[in-house]
Amino acid sequence: MRNFLKLTAMSLQSQMYYRTSFFLNLLSPMVLLAGQYLLWHALYQQQPDHIISGMDAAQMYSYLLIAFTLNHIMGWSSENALSKEIKNGTVVKRCIRPVSFLSQSVAEMTGTLLPQLALNLIIASAGFLLFGRYLLVPSLQNIVLFLPCMAGALLLRILLIELCSLLCFYTTGYLGISWTRNAIFEFFSGALIPIVMFPGWLKSMAYMTPFPYMIQIPISILLGQELNVPLFQVYAVQFFWIGIFLGLHGLFYKNIRKNLIIAGG
């Protein structure tokens, strides 16, 4: 645990080394949040009853604010740090450290997401405090139920990025893998459009994947909305997918190390 915390602190320090870039990366997601708000505001203004697919404007604006908090936790360069190391060969330093490969990656991404997540939570809290009359404000009970689900969602997100990064050992590039991962994640997680607005067959397909358990379902818990499964089952499914990701990582990494050749002088 001590090694994990040290690696997390080192990752956080490296992120803050270039101050201008660090603060620009922190604040740039706010532009996307403003764009999403303006888009949905225009759509709701066109509806006579101000309801779209069973969601009123207050529910949607609250959803956007929380989805922003959970989705924009890491920048492009942070998500692809391991992929770049694999392609340029510097990943070898991870293989020789006396810390497991997975622990290094999880610690590094944890150190990267902490400042962004803290800022996002401040922005979301300020939004609910300042514009609470236009939003669906979560209750204290829902916040307590949301916190462990959010922790599971963040761990799932980190493991997803780690698994997709390992695929770069089998390819000649990483951009295609990253773009595909982002597209699939943002669509099926509910980051772009709430899954409750999907048609029935697509909604059922989405809930068979781990992606809704990273954004849509944690938001539903926080806002007190109806869940597709009982609450205890939500936590169980998150643990299930975490186990699946860990198992896949072990299989991939074992095969990679078996075929990895390190040449040096």
Tab-separated table of N, CA and C in Angstrom, residues 65-212:
chain	number	residue	atom	x	y	z
A	65	LEU	N	-24.745	17.636	-15.281
A	65	LEU	CA	-23.743	18.110	-14.324
A	65	LEU	C	-23.002	16.936	-13.682
A	66	ILE	N	-23.731	15.885	-13.324
A	66	ILE	CA	-23.092	14.729	-12.683
A	66	ILE	C	-22.332	13.894	-13.709
A	67	ALA	N	-22.886	13.755	-14.915
A	67	ALA	CA	-22.185	13.018	-15.976
A	67	ALA	C	-20.863	13.708	-16.314
A	68	PHE	N	-20.865	15.029	-16.312
A	68	PHE	CA	-19.633	15.789	-16.523
A	68	PHE	C	-18.602	15.452	-15.447
A	69	THR	N	-19.057	15.362	-14.199
A	69	THR	CA	-18.151	15.068	-13.083
A	69	THR	C	-17.504	13.701	-13.231
A	70	LEU	N	-18.284	12.688	-13.638
A	70	LEU	CA	-17.775	11.322	-13.720
A	70	LEU	C	-17.033	11.033	-15.018
A	71	ASN	N	-17.397	11.729	-16.074
A	71	ASN	CA	-16.821	11.397	-17.386
A	71	ASN	C	-15.477	12.064	-17.612
A	72	HIS	N	-15.381	13.339	-17.333
A	72	HIS	CA	-14.162	14.090	-17.638
A	72	HIS	C	-13.209	14.069	-16.446
A	73	ILE	N	-12.620	12.911	-16.205
A	73	ILE	CA	-11.721	12.768	-15.051
A	73	ILE	C	-10.260	12.660	-15.464
A	74	MET	N	-9.999	12.418	-16.753
A	74	MET	CA	-8.626	12.318	-17.242
A	74	MET	C	-8.537	12.909	-18.639
A	75	GLY	N	-7.401	13.532	-18.926
A	75	GLY	CA	-7.192	14.088	-20.247
A	75	GLY	C	-6.722	13.027	-21.235
A	76	TRP	N	-6.644	13.440	-22.489
A	76	TRP	CA	-6.240	12.515	-23.558
A	76	TRP	C	-4.848	11.963	-23.320
A	77	SER	N	-3.906	12.830	-22.956
A	77	SER	CA	-2.522	12.379	-22.767
A	77	SER	C	-2.410	11.422	-21.578
A	78	SER	N	-3.197	11.662	-20.529
A	78	SER	CA	-3.146	10.792	-19.358
A	78	SER	C	-3.710	9.418	-19.662
A	79	GLU	N	-4.809	9.381	-20.411
A	79	GLU	CA	-5.425	8.100	-20.746
A	79	GLU	C	-4.523	7.258	-21.647
A	80	ASN	N	-3.694	7.917	-22.449
A	80	ASN	CA	-2.868	7.199	-23.407
A	80	ASN	C	-1.395	7.131	-23.010
A	81	ALA	N	-1.101	7.433	-21.744
A	81	ALA	CA	0.297	7.413	-21.295
A	81	ALA	C	0.914	6.031	-21.450
A	82	LEU	N	0.208	4.987	-21.014
A	82	LEU	CA	0.740	3.627	-21.130
A	82	LEU	C	0.848	3.209	-22.590
A	83	SER	N	-0.133	3.555	-23.395
A	83	SER	CA	-0.104	3.203	-24.818
A	83	SER	C	1.127	3.793	-25.495
A	84	LYS	N	1.442	5.040	-25.177
A	84	LYS	CA	2.617	5.682	-25.767
A	84	LYS	C	3.901	5.006	-25.308
A	85	GLU	N	3.958	4.619	-24.035
A	85	GLU	CA	5.144	3.928	-23.534
A	85	GLU	C	5.335	2.583	-24.241
A	86	ILE	N	4.235	1.902	-24.518
A	86	ILE	CA	4.327	0.614	-25.218
A	86	ILE	C	4.874	0.812	-26.623
A	87	LYS	N	4.429	1.856	-27.291
A	87	LYS	CA	4.857	2.068	-28.679
A	87	LYS	C	6.299	2.564	-28.770
A	88	ASN	N	6.766	3.351	-27.776
A	88	ASN	CA	8.147	3.845	-27.870
A	88	ASN	C	9.150	2.991	-27.086
A	89	GLY	N	8.660	1.939	-26.411
A	89	GLY	CA	9.564	1.002	-25.761
A	89	GLY	C	9.913	1.311	-24.324
A	90	THR	N	9.525	2.495	-23.830
A	90	THR	CA	9.878	2.846	-22.452
A	90	THR	C	9.054	2.078	-21.420
A	91	VAL	N	8.096	1.278	-21.890
A	91	VAL	CA	7.295	0.466	-20.971
A	91	VAL	C	8.153	-0.549	-20.220
A	92	VAL	N	9.370	-0.799	-20.722
A	92	VAL	CA	10.243	-1.789	-20.089
A	92	VAL	C	10.542	-1.418	-18.636
A	93	LYS	N	10.555	-0.108	-18.331
A	93	LYS	CA	10.856	0.300	-16.951
A	93	LYS	C	9.755	-0.150	-15.996
A	94	ARG	N	8.527	-0.264	-16.500
A	94	ARG	CA	7.444	-0.770	-15.660
A	94	ARG	C	7.631	-2.258	-15.362
A	95	CYS	N	8.212	-2.960	-16.325
A	95	CYS	CA	8.354	-4.417	-16.195
A	95	CYS	C	9.434	-4.806	-15.188
A	96	ILE	N	10.398	-3.915	-14.946
A	96	ILE	CA	11.508	-4.279	-14.073
A	96	ILE	C	11.379	-3.684	-12.669
A	97	ARG	N	10.390	-2.856	-12.442
A	97	ARG	CA	10.195	-2.293	-11.108
A	97	ARG	C	9.670	-3.363	-10.152
A	98	PRO	N	10.013	-3.245	-8.878
A	98	PRO	CA	9.553	-4.239	-7.891
A	98	PRO	C	8.116	-3.995	-7.429
A	99	VAL	N	7.281	-3.559	-8.345
A	99	VAL	CA	5.859	-3.323	-8.076
A	99	VAL	C	5.097	-3.905	-9.258
A	100	SER	N	3.965	-4.509	-8.996
A	100	SER	CA	3.220	-5.150	-10.076
A	100	SER	C	2.860	-4.144	-11.164
A	101	PHE	N	2.793	-4.647	-12.385
A	101	PHE	CA	2.498	-3.810	-13.555
A	101	PHE	C	1.158	-3.106	-13.382
A	102	LEU	N	0.158	-3.833	-12.940
A	102	LEU	CA	-1.181	-3.260	-12.782
A	102	LEU	C	-1.209	-2.192	-11.692
A	103	SER	N	-0.533	-2.446	-10.577
A	103	SER	CA	-0.513	-1.469	-9.484
A	103	SER	C	0.097	-0.149	-9.937
A	104	GLN	N	1.149	-0.227	-10.764
A	104	GLN	CA	1.759	0.993	-11.276
A	104	GLN	C	0.772	1.801	-12.103
A	105	SER	N	0.056	1.120	-12.989
A	105	SER	CA	-0.890	1.820	-13.857
A	105	SER	C	-2.044	2.414	-13.062
A	106	VAL	N	-2.594	1.643	-12.129
A	106	VAL	CA	-3.716	2.135	-11.326
A	106	VAL	C	-3.279	3.325	-10.480
A	107	ALA	N	-2.085	3.254	-9.888
A	107	ALA	CA	-1.585	4.357	-9.072
A	107	ALA	C	-1.356	5.598	-9.926
A	108	GLU	N	-0.795	5.400	-11.118
A	108	GLU	CA	-0.531	6.533	-12.002
A	108	GLU	C	-1.822	7.218	-12.429
A	109	MET	N	-2.817	6.435	-12.820
A	109	MET	CA	-4.083	7.036	-13.259
A	109	MET	C	-4.843	7.635	-12.079
A	110	THR	N	-4.699	7.049	-10.890
A	110	THR	CA	-5.340	7.625	-9.704
A	110	THR	C	-4.768	9.005	-9.410
A	111	GLY	N	-3.434	9.135	-9.470
A	111	GLY	CA	-2.800	10.432	-9.255
A	111	GLY	C	-3.200	11.447	-10.307
A	112	THR	N	-3.486	10.967	-11.525
A	112	THR	CA	-3.890	11.857	-12.607
A	112	THR	C	-5.311	12.362	-12.431
A	113	LEU	N	-6.218	11.470	-12.008
A	113	LEU	CA	-7.630	11.851	-11.947
A	113	LEU	C	-8.017	12.610	-10.686
A	114	LEU	N	-7.211	12.508	-9.620
A	114	LEU	CA	-7.596	13.144	-8.356
A	114	LEU	C	-7.827	14.651	-8.472
A	115	PRO	N	-6.890	15.439	-9.055
A	115	PRO	CA	-7.163	16.880	-9.133
A	115	PRO	C	-8.341	17.215	-10.032
A	116	GLN	N	-8.484	16.488	-11.166
A	116	GLN	CA	-9.609	16.755	-12.062
A	116	GLN	C	-10.934	16.398	-11.402
A	117	LEU	N	-10.969	15.261	-10.701
A	117	LEU	CA	-12.190	14.851	-10.010
A	117	LEU	C	-12.549	15.839	-8.907
A	118	ALA	N	-11.531	16.322	-8.179
A	118	ALA	CA	-11.788	17.295	-7.106
A	118	ALA	C	-12.389	18.574	-7.681
A	119	LEU	N	-11.827	19.059	-8.807
A	119	LEU	CA	-12.371	20.269	-9.434
A	119	LEU	C	-13.789	20.027	-9.944
A	120	ASN	N	-14.006	18.858	-10.561
A	120	ASN	CA	-15.343	18.543	-11.070
A	120	ASN	C	-16.373	18.513	-9.944
A	121	LEU	N	-15.992	17.935	-8.810
A	121	LEU	CA	-16.913	17.881	-7.662
A	121	LEU	C	-17.208	19.283	-7.130
A	122	ILE	N	-16.199	20.155	-7.138
A	122	ILE	CA	-16.410	21.537	-6.699
A	122	ILE	C	-17.372	22.247	-7.648
A	123	ILE	N	-17.166	22.042	-8.950
A	123	ILE	CA	-18.042	22.672	-9.954
A	123	ILE	C	-19.472	22.160	-9.802
A	124	ALA	N	-19.618	20.842	-9.642
A	124	ALA	CA	-20.954	20.260	-9.499
A	124	ALA	C	-21.632	20.769	-8.225
A	125	SER	N	-20.878	20.810	-7.119
A	125	SER	CA	-21.448	21.299	-5.859
A	125	SER	C	-21.875	22.756	-5.976
A	126	ALA	N	-21.026	23.570	-6.635
A	126	ALA	CA	-21.371	24.977	-6.833
A	126	ALA	C	-22.606	25.115	-7.714
A	127	GLY	N	-22.699	24.249	-8.723
A	127	GLY	CA	-23.870	24.291	-9.598
A	127	GLY	C	-25.153	23.998	-8.843
A	128	PHE	N	-25.138	22.982	-7.975
A	128	PHE	CA	-26.336	22.640	-7.199
A	128	PHE	C	-26.663	23.725	-6.174
A	129	LEU	N	-25.631	24.372	-5.609
A	129	LEU	CA	-25.878	25.423	-4.619
A	129	LEU	C	-26.440	26.694	-5.263
A	130	LEU	N	-25.898	27.053	-6.420
A	130	LEU	CA	-26.291	28.305	-7.069
A	130	LEU	C	-27.579	28.188	-7.878
A	131	PHE	N	-27.776	27.025	-8.497
A	131	PHE	CA	-28.921	26.868	-9.402
A	131	PHE	C	-29.833	25.728	-8.948
A	132	GLY	N	-29.894	25.508	-7.637
A	132	GLY	CA	-30.670	24.394	-7.101
A	132	GLY	C	-32.140	24.419	-7.476
A	133	ARG	N	-32.710	25.603	-7.662
A	133	ARG	CA	-34.143	25.669	-7.977
A	133	ARG	C	-34.446	25.187	-9.392
A	134	TYR	N	-33.396	25.121	-10.245
A	134	TYR	CA	-33.587	24.622	-11.602
A	134	TYR	C	-33.129	23.170	-11.750
A	135	LEU	N	-32.639	22.566	-10.661
A	135	LEU	CA	-32.056	21.238	-10.721
A	135	LEU	C	-32.762	20.300	-9.753
A	136	LEU	N	-32.492	19.023	-9.920
A	136	LEU	CA	-32.972	18.010	-8.988
A	136	LEU	C	-31.842	17.748	-7.986
A	137	VAL	N	-31.930	18.337	-6.805
A	137	VAL	CA	-30.853	18.276	-5.819
A	137	VAL	C	-30.883	16.917	-5.115
A	138	PRO	N	-29.747	16.203	-5.089
A	138	PRO	CA	-29.716	14.875	-4.431
A	138	PRO	C	-29.913	14.986	-2.932
A	139	SER	N	-30.540	13.970	-2.345
A	139	SER	CA	-30.699	13.915	-0.894
A	139	SER	C	-29.436	13.347	-0.253
A	140	LEU	N	-29.280	13.552	1.040
A	140	LEU	CA	-28.111	13.048	1.751
A	140	LEU	C	-28.048	11.523	1.681
A	141	GLN	N	-29.189	10.867	1.788
A	141	GLN	CA	-29.227	9.400	1.708
A	141	GLN	C	-28.733	8.912	0.348
A	142	ASN	N	-29.158	9.578	-0.711
A	142	ASN	CA	-28.717	9.178	-2.048
A	142	ASN	C	-27.220	9.419	-2.240
A	143	ILE	N	-26.708	10.478	-1.628
A	143	ILE	CA	-25.270	10.756	-1.737
A	143	ILE	C	-24.471	9.640	-1.075
A	144	VAL	N	-24.926	9.174	0.081
A	144	VAL	CA	-24.243	8.080	0.783
A	144	VAL	C	-24.260	6.811	-0.059
A	145	LEU	N	-25.371	6.503	-0.693
A	145	LEU	CA	-25.467	5.321	-1.537
A	145	LEU	C	-24.651	5.472	-2.817
A	146	PHE	N	-24.485	6.719	-3.252
A	146	PHE	CA	-23.766	6.999	-4.500
A	146	PHE	C	-22.262	6.825	-4.362
A	147	LEU	N	-21.700	7.171	-3.211
A	147	LEU	CA	-20.243	7.205	-3.058
A	147	LEU	C	-19.567	5.855	-3.346
A	148	PRO	N	-20.012	4.730	-2.766
A	148	PRO	CA	-19.359	3.457	-3.116
A	148	PRO	C	-19.559	3.080	-4.577
A	149	CYS	N	-20.701	3.453	-5.135
A	149	CYS	CA	-20.938	3.165	-6.548
A	149	CYS	C	-19.993	3.994	-7.424
A	150	MET	N	-19.736	5.241	-7.021
A	150	MET	CA	-18.800	6.082	-7.766
A	150	MET	C	-17.397	5.508	-7.707
A	151	ALA	N	-16.983	5.016	-6.525
A	151	ALA	CA	-15.659	4.408	-6.394
A	151	ALA	C	-15.522	3.205	-7.321
A	152	GLY	N	-16.557	2.361	-7.362
A	152	GLY	CA	-16.534	1.221	-8.275
A	152	GLY	C	-16.491	1.653	-9.723
A	153	ALA	N	-17.222	2.730	-10.047
A	153	ALA	CA	-17.242	3.232	-11.424
A	153	ALA	C	-15.863	3.736	-11.847
A	154	LEU	N	-15.178	4.447	-10.955
A	154	LEU	CA	-13.841	4.959	-11.275
A	154	LEU	C	-12.847	3.820	-11.461
A	155	LEU	N	-12.929	2.798	-10.619
A	155	LEU	CA	-12.028	1.654	-10.759
A	155	LEU	C	-12.301	0.913	-12.065
A	156	LEU	N	-13.563	0.754	-12.419
A	156	LEU	CA	-13.903	0.126	-13.699
A	156	LEU	C	-13.330	0.922	-14.862
A	157	ARG	N	-13.426	2.231	-14.778
A	157	ARG	CA	-12.904	3.100	-15.854
A	157	ARG	C	-11.395	2.947	-15.982
A	158	ILE	N	-10.698	2.919	-14.866
A	158	ILE	CA	-9.245	2.761	-14.894
A	158	ILE	C	-8.853	1.417	-15.492
A	159	LEU	N	-9.542	0.353	-15.078
A	159	LEU	CA	-9.223	-0.986	-15.593
A	159	LEU	C	-9.544	-1.101	-17.077
A	160	LEU	N	-10.610	-0.429	-17.518
A	160	LEU	CA	-10.949	-0.431	-18.949
A	160	LEU	C	-9.832	0.215	-19.762
A	161	ILE	N	-9.348	1.353	-19.299
A	161	ILE	CA	-8.255	2.041	-19.999
A	161	ILE	C	-6.997	1.177	-20.008
A	162	GLU	N	-6.714	0.530	-18.884
A	162	GLU	CA	-5.535	-0.334	-18.775
A	162	GLU	C	-5.616	-1.501	-19.760
A	163	LEU	N	-6.779	-2.153	-19.832
A	163	LEU	CA	-6.952	-3.290	-20.738
A	163	LEU	C	-6.779	-2.870	-22.190
A	164	CYS	N	-7.403	-1.766	-22.565
A	164	CYS	CA	-7.290	-1.298	-23.953
A	164	CYS	C	-5.861	-0.882	-24.281
A	165	SER	N	-5.151	-0.360	-23.282
A	165	SER	CA	-3.747	0.015	-23.510
A	165	SER	C	-2.889	-1.217	-23.783
A	166	LEU	N	-3.184	-2.325	-23.096
A	166	LEU	CA	-2.415	-3.548	-23.317
A	166	LEU	C	-2.564	-4.071	-24.744
A	167	LEU	N	-3.678	-3.751	-25.383
A	167	LEU	CA	-3.880	-4.193	-26.776
A	167	LEU	C	-2.847	-3.587	-27.717
A	168	CYS	N	-2.204	-2.495	-27.285
A	168	CYS	CA	-1.192	-1.850	-28.127
A	168	CYS	C	0.037	-2.742	-28.315
A	169	PHE	N	0.214	-3.756	-27.450
A	169	PHE	CA	1.303	-4.703	-27.655
A	169	PHE	C	1.092	-5.527	-28.927
A	170	TYR	N	-0.170	-5.608	-29.389
A	170	TYR	CA	-0.482	-6.442	-30.544
A	170	TYR	C	-0.728	-5.624	-31.809
A	171	THR	N	-0.584	-4.297	-31.728
A	171	THR	CA	-0.861	-3.438	-32.883
A	171	THR	C	0.341	-2.546	-33.173
A	172	THR	N	0.255	-1.798	-34.267
A	172	THR	CA	1.328	-0.875	-34.642
A	172	THR	C	0.999	0.565	-34.265
A	173	GLY	N	-0.154	0.796	-33.690
A	173	GLY	CA	-0.551	2.143	-33.278
A	173	GLY	C	-1.546	2.071	-32.142
A	174	TYR	N	-1.854	3.234	-31.554
A	174	TYR	CA	-2.770	3.262	-30.417
A	174	TYR	C	-3.969	4.180	-30.628
A	175	LEU	N	-3.921	5.058	-31.627
A	175	LEU	CA	-4.992	6.026	-31.801
A	175	LEU	C	-6.325	5.358	-32.114
A	176	GLY	N	-6.292	4.355	-32.999
A	176	GLY	CA	-7.525	3.664	-33.351
A	176	GLY	C	-8.166	2.986	-32.151
A	177	ILE	N	-7.335	2.370	-31.315
A	177	ILE	CA	-7.851	1.712	-30.111
A	177	ILE	C	-8.452	2.747	-29.158
A	178	SER	N	-7.773	3.868	-28.982
A	178	SER	CA	-8.264	4.897	-28.056
A	178	SER	C	-9.555	5.521	-28.556
A	179	TRP	N	-9.620	5.832	-29.851
A	179	TRP	CA	-10.842	6.432	-30.403
A	179	TRP	C	-12.023	5.476	-30.286
A	180	THR	N	-11.771	4.193	-30.587
A	180	THR	CA	-12.847	3.195	-30.490
A	180	THR	C	-13.323	3.045	-29.050
A	181	ARG	N	-12.369	2.968	-28.106
A	181	ARG	CA	-12.740	2.847	-26.690
A	181	ARG	C	-13.578	4.037	-26.247
A	182	ASN	N	-13.151	5.241	-26.601
A	182	ASN	CA	-13.884	6.435	-26.193
A	182	ASN	C	-15.284	6.470	-26.785
A	183	ALA	N	-15.390	6.114	-28.069
A	183	ALA	CA	-16.698	6.149	-28.732
A	183	ALA	C	-17.665	5.166	-28.087
A	184	ILE	N	-17.204	3.925	-27.879
A	184	ILE	CA	-18.063	2.901	-27.278
A	184	ILE	C	-18.422	3.271	-25.845
A	185	PHE	N	-17.425	3.740	-25.086
A	185	PHE	CA	-17.673	4.085	-23.686
A	185	PHE	C	-18.676	5.230	-23.567
A	186	GLU	N	-18.471	6.305	-24.297
A	186	GLU	CA	-19.321	7.476	-24.130
A	186	GLU	C	-20.754	7.207	-24.583
A	187	PHE	N	-20.928	6.335	-25.585
A	187	PHE	CA	-22.279	6.029	-26.053
A	187	PHE	C	-23.014	5.102	-25.096
A	188	PHE	N	-22.387	3.978	-24.732
A	188	PHE	CA	-23.075	2.963	-23.941
A	188	PHE	C	-23.051	3.262	-22.442
A	189	SER	N	-22.238	4.214	-21.999
A	189	SER	CA	-22.212	4.543	-20.567
A	189	SER	C	-23.268	5.568	-20.195
A	190	GLY	N	-23.785	6.286	-21.188
A	190	GLY	CA	-24.733	7.354	-20.908
A	190	GLY	C	-24.070	8.710	-20.784
A	191	ALA	N	-22.798	8.816	-21.166
A	191	ALA	CA	-22.092	10.093	-21.068
A	191	ALA	C	-22.630	11.108	-22.071
A	192	LEU	N	-23.046	10.637	-23.247
A	192	LEU	CA	-23.576	11.530	-24.271
A	192	LEU	C	-25.086	11.696	-24.157
A	193	ILE	N	-25.790	10.580	-24.076
A	193	ILE	CA	-27.252	10.568	-23.991
A	193	ILE	C	-27.649	9.596	-22.885
A	194	PRO	N	-28.542	9.971	-21.995
A	194	PRO	CA	-28.985	9.020	-20.961
A	194	PRO	C	-29.529	7.738	-21.580
A	195	ILE	N	-29.144	6.608	-21.014
A	195	ILE	CA	-29.551	5.317	-21.567
A	195	ILE	C	-31.057	5.130	-21.479
A	196	VAL	N	-31.713	5.822	-20.541
A	196	VAL	CA	-33.170	5.700	-20.425
A	196	VAL	C	-33.872	6.222	-21.673
A	197	MET	N	-33.167	6.988	-22.512
A	197	MET	CA	-33.747	7.493	-23.754
A	197	MET	C	-33.539	6.551	-24.928
A	198	PHE	N	-32.776	5.465	-24.715
A	198	PHE	CA	-32.544	4.504	-25.788
A	198	PHE	C	-33.831	3.722	-26.066
A	199	PRO	N	-33.997	3.212	-27.302
A	199	PRO	CA	-35.092	2.256	-27.538
A	199	PRO	C	-34.879	0.994	-26.712
A	200	GLY	N	-35.951	0.239	-26.482
A	200	GLY	CA	-35.913	-0.904	-25.570
A	200	GLY	C	-34.819	-1.902	-25.867
A	201	TRP	N	-34.674	-2.297	-27.151
A	201	TRP	CA	-33.676	-3.309	-27.499
A	201	TRP	C	-32.261	-2.805	-27.268
A	202	LEU	N	-32.019	-1.507	-27.555
A	202	LEU	CA	-30.681	-0.955	-27.360
A	202	LEU	C	-30.386	-0.756	-25.880
A	203	LYS	N	-31.413	-0.391	-25.123
A	203	LYS	CA	-31.251	-0.233	-23.678
A	203	LYS	C	-30.875	-1.568	-23.035
A	204	SER	N	-31.555	-2.638	-23.454
A	204	SER	CA	-31.247	-3.969	-22.913
A	204	SER	C	-29.824	-4.380	-23.265
A	205	MET	N	-29.395	-4.066	-24.486
A	205	MET	CA	-28.040	-4.392	-24.909
A	205	MET	C	-27.012	-3.627	-24.078
A	206	ALA	N	-27.293	-2.345	-23.822
A	206	ALA	CA	-26.353	-1.519	-23.052
A	206	ALA	C	-26.171	-2.055	-21.639
A	207	TYR	N	-27.271	-2.488	-21.008
A	207	TYR	CA	-27.192	-2.956	-19.626
A	207	TYR	C	-26.510	-4.315	-19.509
A	208	MET	N	-26.239	-4.969	-20.625
A	208	MET	CA	-25.481	-6.221	-20.599
A	208	MET	C	-23.979	-5.972	-20.611
A	209	THR	N	-23.573	-4.715	-20.735
A	209	THR	CA	-22.162	-4.336	-20.756
A	209	THR	C	-21.803	-3.650	-19.435
A	210	PRO	N	-20.521	-3.448	-19.159
A	210	PRO	CA	-20.133	-2.761	-17.909
A	210	PRO	C	-20.270	-1.248	-17.972
A	211	PHE	N	-20.500	-0.694	-19.168
A	211	PHE	CA	-20.426	0.754	-19.334
A	211	PHE	C	-21.484	1.542	-18.551
A	212	PRO	N	-22.758	1.121	-18.507
A	212	PRO	CA	-23.729	1.902	-17.715
A	212	PRO	C	-23.388	1.991	-16.242
